Short mmCIF file of C-alpha atoms in Angstrom, two decimals:
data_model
loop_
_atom_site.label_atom_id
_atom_site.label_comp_id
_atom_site.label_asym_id
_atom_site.label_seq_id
_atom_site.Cartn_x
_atom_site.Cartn_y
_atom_site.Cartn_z
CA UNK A 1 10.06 -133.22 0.69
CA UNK A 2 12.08 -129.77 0.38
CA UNK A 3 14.21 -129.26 4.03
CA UNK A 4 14.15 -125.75 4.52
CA UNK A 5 17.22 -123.66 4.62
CA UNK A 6 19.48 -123.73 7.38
CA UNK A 7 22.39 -121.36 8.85
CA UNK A 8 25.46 -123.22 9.86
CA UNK A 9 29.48 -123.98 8.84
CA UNK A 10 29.13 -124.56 5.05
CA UNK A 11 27.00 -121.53 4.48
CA UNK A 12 23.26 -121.55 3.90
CA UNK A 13 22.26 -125.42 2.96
CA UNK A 14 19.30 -126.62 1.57
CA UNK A 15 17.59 -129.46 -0.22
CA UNK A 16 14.96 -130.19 -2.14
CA UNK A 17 13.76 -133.23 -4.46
CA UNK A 18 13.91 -133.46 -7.99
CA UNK A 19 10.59 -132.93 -8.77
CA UNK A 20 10.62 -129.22 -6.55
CA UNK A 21 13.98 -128.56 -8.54
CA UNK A 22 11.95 -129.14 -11.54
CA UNK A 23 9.15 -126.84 -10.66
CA UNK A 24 11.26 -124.37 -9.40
CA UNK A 25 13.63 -123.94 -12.42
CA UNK A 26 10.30 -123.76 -14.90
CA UNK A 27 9.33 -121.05 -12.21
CA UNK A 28 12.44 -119.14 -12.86
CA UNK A 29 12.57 -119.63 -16.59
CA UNK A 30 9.02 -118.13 -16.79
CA UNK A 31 10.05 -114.63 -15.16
CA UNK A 32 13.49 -114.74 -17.60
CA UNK A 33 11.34 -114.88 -20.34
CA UNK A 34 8.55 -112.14 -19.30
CA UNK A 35 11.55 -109.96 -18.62
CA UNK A 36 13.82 -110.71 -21.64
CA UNK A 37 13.28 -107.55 -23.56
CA UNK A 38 12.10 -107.76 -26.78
CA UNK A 39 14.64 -107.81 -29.59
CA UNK A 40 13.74 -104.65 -31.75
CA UNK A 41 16.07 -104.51 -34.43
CA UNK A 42 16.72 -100.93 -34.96
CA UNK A 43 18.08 -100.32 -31.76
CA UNK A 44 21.26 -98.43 -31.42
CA UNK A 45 23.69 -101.18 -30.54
CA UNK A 46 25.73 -97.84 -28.72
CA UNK A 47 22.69 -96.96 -26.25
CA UNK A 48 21.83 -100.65 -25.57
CA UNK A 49 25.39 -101.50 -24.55
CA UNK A 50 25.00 -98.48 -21.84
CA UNK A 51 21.43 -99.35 -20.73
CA UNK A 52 19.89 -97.23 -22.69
CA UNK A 53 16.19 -97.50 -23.91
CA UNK A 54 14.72 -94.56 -26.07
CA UNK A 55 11.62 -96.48 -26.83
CA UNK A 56 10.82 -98.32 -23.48
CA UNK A 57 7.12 -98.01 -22.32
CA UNK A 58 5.18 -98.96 -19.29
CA UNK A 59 4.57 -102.40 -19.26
CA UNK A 60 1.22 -103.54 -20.07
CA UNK A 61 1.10 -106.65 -17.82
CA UNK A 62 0.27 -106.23 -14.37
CA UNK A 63 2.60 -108.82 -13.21
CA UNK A 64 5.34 -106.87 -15.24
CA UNK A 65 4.60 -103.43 -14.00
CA UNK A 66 5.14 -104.63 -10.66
CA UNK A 67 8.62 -106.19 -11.48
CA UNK A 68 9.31 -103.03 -13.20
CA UNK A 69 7.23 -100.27 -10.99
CA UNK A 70 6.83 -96.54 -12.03
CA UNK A 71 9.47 -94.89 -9.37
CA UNK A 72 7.17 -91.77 -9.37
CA UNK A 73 4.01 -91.87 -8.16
CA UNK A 74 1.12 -90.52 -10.36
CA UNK A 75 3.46 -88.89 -12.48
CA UNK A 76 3.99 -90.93 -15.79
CA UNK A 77 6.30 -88.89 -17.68
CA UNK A 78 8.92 -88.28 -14.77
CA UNK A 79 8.58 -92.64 -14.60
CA UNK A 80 8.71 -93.03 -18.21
CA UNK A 81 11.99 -90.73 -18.18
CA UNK A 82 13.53 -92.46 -15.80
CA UNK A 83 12.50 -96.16 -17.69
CA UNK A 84 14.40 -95.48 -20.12
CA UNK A 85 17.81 -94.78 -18.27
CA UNK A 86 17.12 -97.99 -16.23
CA UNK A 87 14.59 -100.48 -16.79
CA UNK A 88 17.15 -102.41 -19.34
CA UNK A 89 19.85 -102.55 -17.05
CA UNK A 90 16.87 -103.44 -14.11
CA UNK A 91 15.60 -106.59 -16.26
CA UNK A 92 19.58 -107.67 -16.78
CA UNK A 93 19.74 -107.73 -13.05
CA UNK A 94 16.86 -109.79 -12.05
CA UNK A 95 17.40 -112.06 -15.46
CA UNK A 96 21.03 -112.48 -13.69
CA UNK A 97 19.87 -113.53 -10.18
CA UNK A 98 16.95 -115.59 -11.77
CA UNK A 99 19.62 -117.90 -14.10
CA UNK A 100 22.39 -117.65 -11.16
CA UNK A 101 19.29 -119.52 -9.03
CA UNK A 102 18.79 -122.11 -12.05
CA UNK A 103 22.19 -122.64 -11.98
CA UNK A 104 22.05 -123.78 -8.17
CA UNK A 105 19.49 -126.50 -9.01
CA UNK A 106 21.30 -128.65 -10.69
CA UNK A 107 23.45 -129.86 -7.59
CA UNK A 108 20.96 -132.26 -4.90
CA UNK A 109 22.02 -130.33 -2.10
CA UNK A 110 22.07 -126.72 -2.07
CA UNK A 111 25.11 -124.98 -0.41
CA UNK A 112 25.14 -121.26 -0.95
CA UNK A 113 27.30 -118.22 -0.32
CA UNK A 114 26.05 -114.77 0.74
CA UNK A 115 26.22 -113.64 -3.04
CA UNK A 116 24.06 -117.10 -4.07
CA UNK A 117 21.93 -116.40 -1.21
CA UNK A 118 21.29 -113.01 -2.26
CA UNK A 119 20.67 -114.27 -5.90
CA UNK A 120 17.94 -117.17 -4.58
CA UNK A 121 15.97 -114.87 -2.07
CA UNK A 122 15.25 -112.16 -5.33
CA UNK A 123 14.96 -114.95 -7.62
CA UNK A 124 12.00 -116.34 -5.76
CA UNK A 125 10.84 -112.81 -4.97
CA UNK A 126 10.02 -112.09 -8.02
CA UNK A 127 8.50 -115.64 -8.80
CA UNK A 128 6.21 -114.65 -5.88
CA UNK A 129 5.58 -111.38 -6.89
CA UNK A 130 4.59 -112.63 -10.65
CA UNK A 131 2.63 -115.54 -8.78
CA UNK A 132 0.70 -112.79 -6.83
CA UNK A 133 -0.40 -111.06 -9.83
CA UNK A 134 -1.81 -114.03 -11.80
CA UNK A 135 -3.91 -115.61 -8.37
CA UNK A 136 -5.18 -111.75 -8.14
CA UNK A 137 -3.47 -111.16 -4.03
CA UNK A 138 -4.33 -107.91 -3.31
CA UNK A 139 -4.84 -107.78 -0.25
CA UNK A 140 -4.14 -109.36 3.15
CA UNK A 141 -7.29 -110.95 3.27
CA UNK A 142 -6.71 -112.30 -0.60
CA UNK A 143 -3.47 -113.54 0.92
CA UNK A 144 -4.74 -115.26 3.86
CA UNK A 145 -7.13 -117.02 1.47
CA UNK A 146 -4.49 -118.25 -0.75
CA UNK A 147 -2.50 -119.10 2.21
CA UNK A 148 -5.81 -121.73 3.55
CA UNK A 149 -4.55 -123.72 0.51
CA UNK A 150 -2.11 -126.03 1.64
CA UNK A 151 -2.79 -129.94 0.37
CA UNK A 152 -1.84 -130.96 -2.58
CA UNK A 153 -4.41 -133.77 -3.54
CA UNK A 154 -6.63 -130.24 -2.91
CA UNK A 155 -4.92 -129.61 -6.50
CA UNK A 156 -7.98 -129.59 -8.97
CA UNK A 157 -7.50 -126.78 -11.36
CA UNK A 158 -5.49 -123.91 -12.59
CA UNK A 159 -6.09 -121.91 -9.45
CA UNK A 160 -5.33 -124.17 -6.75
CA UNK A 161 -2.50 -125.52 -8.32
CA UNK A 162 -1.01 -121.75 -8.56
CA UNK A 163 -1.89 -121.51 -5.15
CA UNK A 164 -0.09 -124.75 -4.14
CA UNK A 165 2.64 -123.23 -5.90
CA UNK A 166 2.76 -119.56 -4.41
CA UNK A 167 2.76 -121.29 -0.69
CA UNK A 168 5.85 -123.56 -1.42
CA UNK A 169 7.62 -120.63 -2.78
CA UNK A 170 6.63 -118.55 0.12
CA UNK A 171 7.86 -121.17 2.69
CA UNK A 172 11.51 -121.78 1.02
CA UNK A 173 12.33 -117.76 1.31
CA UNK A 174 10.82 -117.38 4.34
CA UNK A 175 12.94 -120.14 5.77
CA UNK A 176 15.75 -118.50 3.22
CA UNK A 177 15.36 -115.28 4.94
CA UNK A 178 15.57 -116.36 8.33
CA UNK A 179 18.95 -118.40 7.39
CA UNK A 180 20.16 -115.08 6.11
CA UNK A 181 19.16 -113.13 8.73
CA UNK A 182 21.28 -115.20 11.01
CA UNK A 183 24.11 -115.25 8.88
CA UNK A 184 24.13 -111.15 9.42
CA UNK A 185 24.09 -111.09 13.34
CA UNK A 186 26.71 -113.34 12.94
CA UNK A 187 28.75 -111.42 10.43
CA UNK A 188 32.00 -110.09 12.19
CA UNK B 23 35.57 -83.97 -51.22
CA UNK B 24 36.00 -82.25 -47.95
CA UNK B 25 39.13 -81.86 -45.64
CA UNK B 26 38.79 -82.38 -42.11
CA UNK B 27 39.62 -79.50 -40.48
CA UNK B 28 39.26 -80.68 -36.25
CA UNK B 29 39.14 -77.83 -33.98
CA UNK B 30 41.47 -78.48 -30.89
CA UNK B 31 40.46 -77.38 -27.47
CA UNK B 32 42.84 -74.39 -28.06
CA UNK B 33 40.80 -73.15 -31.03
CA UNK B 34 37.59 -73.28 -28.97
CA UNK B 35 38.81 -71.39 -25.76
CA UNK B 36 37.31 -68.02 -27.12
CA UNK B 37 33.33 -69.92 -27.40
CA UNK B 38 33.78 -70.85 -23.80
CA UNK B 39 34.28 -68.56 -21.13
CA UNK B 40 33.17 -69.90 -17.77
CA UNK B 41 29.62 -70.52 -18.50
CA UNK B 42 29.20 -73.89 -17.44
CA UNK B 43 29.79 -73.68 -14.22
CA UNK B 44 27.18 -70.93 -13.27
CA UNK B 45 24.27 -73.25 -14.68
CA UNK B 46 25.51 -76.35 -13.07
CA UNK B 47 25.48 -74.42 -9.61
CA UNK B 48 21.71 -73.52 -10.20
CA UNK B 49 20.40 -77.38 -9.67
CA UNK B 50 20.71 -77.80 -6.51
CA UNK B 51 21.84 -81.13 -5.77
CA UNK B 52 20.82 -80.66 -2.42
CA UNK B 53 17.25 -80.41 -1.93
CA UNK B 54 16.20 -82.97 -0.33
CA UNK B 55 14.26 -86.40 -1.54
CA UNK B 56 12.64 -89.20 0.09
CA UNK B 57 12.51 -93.08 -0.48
CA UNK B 58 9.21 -94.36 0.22
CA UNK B 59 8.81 -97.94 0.30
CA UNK B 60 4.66 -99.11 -0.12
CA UNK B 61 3.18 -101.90 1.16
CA UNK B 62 2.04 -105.07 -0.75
CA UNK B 63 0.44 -108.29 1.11
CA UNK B 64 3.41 -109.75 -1.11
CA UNK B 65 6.91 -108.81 0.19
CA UNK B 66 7.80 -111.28 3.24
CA UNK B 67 8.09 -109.15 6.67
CA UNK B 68 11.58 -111.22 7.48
CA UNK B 69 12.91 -110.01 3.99
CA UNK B 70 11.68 -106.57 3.47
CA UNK B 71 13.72 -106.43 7.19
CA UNK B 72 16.39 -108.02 5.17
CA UNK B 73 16.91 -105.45 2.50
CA UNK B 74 16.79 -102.79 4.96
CA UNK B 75 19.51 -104.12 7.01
CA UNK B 76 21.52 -105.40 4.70
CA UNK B 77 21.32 -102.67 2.00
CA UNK B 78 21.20 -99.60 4.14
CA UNK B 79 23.33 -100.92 6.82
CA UNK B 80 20.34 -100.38 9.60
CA UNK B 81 20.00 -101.88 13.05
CA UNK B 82 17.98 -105.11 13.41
CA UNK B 83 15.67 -102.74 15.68
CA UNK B 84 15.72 -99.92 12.86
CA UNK B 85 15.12 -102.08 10.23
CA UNK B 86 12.13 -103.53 11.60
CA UNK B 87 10.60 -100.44 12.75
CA UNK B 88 10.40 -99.39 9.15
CA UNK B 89 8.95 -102.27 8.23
CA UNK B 90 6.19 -102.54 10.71
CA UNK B 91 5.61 -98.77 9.13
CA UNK B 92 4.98 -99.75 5.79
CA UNK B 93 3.09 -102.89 7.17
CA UNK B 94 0.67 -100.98 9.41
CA UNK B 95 0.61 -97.56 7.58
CA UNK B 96 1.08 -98.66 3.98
CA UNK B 97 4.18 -96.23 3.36
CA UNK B 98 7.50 -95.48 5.01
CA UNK B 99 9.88 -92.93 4.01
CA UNK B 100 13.16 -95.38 4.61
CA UNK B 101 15.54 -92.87 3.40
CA UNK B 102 16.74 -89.33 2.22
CA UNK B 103 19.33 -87.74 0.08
CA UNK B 104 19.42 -85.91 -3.40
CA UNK B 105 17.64 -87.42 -6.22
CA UNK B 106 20.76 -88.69 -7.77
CA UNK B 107 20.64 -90.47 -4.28
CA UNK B 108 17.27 -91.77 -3.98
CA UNK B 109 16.71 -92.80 -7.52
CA UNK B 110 19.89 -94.88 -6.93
CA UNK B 111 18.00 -96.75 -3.86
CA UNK B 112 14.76 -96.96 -5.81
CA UNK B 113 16.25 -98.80 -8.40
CA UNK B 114 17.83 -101.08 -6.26
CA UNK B 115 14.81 -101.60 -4.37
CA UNK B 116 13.30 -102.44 -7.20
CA UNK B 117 16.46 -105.63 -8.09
CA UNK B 118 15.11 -106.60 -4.79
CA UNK B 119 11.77 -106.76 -5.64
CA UNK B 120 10.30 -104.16 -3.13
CA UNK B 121 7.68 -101.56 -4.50
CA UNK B 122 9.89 -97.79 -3.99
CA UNK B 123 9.31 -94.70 -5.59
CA UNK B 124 10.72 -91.47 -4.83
CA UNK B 125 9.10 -87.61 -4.06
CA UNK B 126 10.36 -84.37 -2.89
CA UNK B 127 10.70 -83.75 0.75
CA UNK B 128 7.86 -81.49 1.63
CA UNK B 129 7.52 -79.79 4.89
CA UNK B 130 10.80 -79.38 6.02
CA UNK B 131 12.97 -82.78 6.43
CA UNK B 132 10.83 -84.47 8.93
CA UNK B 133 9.78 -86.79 6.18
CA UNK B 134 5.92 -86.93 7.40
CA UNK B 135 4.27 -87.72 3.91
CA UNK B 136 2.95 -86.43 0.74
CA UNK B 137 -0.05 -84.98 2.55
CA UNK B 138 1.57 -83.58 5.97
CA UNK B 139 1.05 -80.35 5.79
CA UNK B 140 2.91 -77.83 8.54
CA UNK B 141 1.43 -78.66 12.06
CA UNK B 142 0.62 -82.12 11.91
CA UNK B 143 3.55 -83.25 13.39
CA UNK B 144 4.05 -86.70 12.18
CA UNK B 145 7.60 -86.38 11.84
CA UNK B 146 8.58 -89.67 13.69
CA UNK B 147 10.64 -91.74 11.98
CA UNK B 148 13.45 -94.40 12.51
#
């Protein structure tokens, strides 16, 4: 069984078996590879190298568009405008935290700085959020129901195993989160 | 075959006579914007608190008072500036996973929401 993260001397430890690691890494390869943009092969090399993306769109899949939200509301073309100055460099980011967190899993015992930390609790943010979108949360109440599911011989299709999955995932950031929350009031 | 013939910054001084500068002054760089932040029955409470803290630089107390905002009321208007500004937190909001967009302060800079017209006095914020 996964201990959850702790606070202390080393930094923020944790530990989980190899079968989580497992899990967890095909968790974080998924996301890399919904937000790996496609390779179009006209692009201009010159306006890719500055984050530049002429021909970006809104994403078509929910989970996607919520990695990636419009940053205006109800106003598509202000969005779309703004997409293509920063979506690119936006997918780089979270691909970076994502394979910094894969990185991690290859040790038993996880012992992470602030910056690792930082990395892990967006990494499985977005694992979450992607989770969210394919077990159709909603809402609180769609939450809460997810959240009854919480035994793993329960584990008889597609559904309840994505559930299963959603509620480890939640537990190791919340107990993430609190670790890093103490490591702030303690910063000097 | 065609020699190039550059034009230096000295040949150009007569096309540009102190032009640019009147135009830039008409875009106001300082009207002001807000960063909303919307809820989702995704985003952990404990990190959402995280982010504010730790990104903004806010009080454990400020931090979760925003929070509790965007829990309870669906939206909270977690910060204001220029657009340059508040584009800049939206997309880092969005590295962190948190759903932000960004509109133009209306009603003054109370920051009560889209739809707070004068008079309704929900100006409270953190």
């Amino acid at each position: 069984m996964a201990k959850a993260f702790k606070y202390g001397l080393k930094g923020i430890t944790g530990f989980l078996e190899p079968a989580e690691r497992e899990l967890l890494r095909s968790l974080f390869d998924d996301v890399i590879s919904m937000l790996e943009p496609e390779d179009r092969g006209n692009q201009d090399p010159l306006a890719a190298m500055i984050g530049l993306d002429m021909d970006v769109k809104e994403p078509s899949d929910r989970a996607l568009r919520r990695l990636l939200p419009n940053v205006v509301k109800d106003d598509g073309a202000a969005s779309l405008e703004f997409r293509q100055l920063t979506e690119r460099s936006l997918r780089e980011s979270k691909i970076g935290a994502l394979r910094a967190a894969a990185l991690e899993l290859d040790k038993d015992e996880l012992v992470l700085t602030a910056a690792d930390a930082r990395h892990w609790s967006t990494a499985l943010n977005d694992v979450r959020l992607v989770l969210a979108e394919r077990l159709d949360i909603r809402d609180e109440a769609d939450a809460d129901h997810v959240h009854q599911m919480q035994d793993w011989s329960q584990a008889e299709d597609v559904e309840s195993y994505l559930a299963l999955v959603y509620n480890f995932t939640t537990w190791l950031q919340e107990s993430l989160v609190q670790a890093m929350l103490q490591s702030l009031e303690t910063r000097p | 075959m065609t020699l190039s013939v550059a034009l230096g910054p000295d040949t150009q001084e007569s096309t540009q006579t102190g032009t640019a500068e009147s135009t830039d002054a008409l875009t106001a760089p300082d009207i002001p914007w807000n960063l909303v932040i919307w809820n989702d029955p995704v985003n952990l409470m404990s990190y959402v608190s995280f982010v504010f803290q730790s990104y903004f630089g806010y009080s454990e107390s400020k931090a979760n008072k925003l929070m509790m905002e965007v829990h309870k009321k669906g939206r909270s208007i977690v910060a204001h500036g220029s657009k340059e500004q508040v584009e800049q937190h939206a997309v880092a909001m969005h590295g962190f996973g948190l759903w932000a967009t960004v509109e133009k302060a209306t009603g003054g800079n109370s920051g009560g929401g889209k739809n707070g017209g004068p008079g309704k006095g929900r100006g409270k914020r953190g």
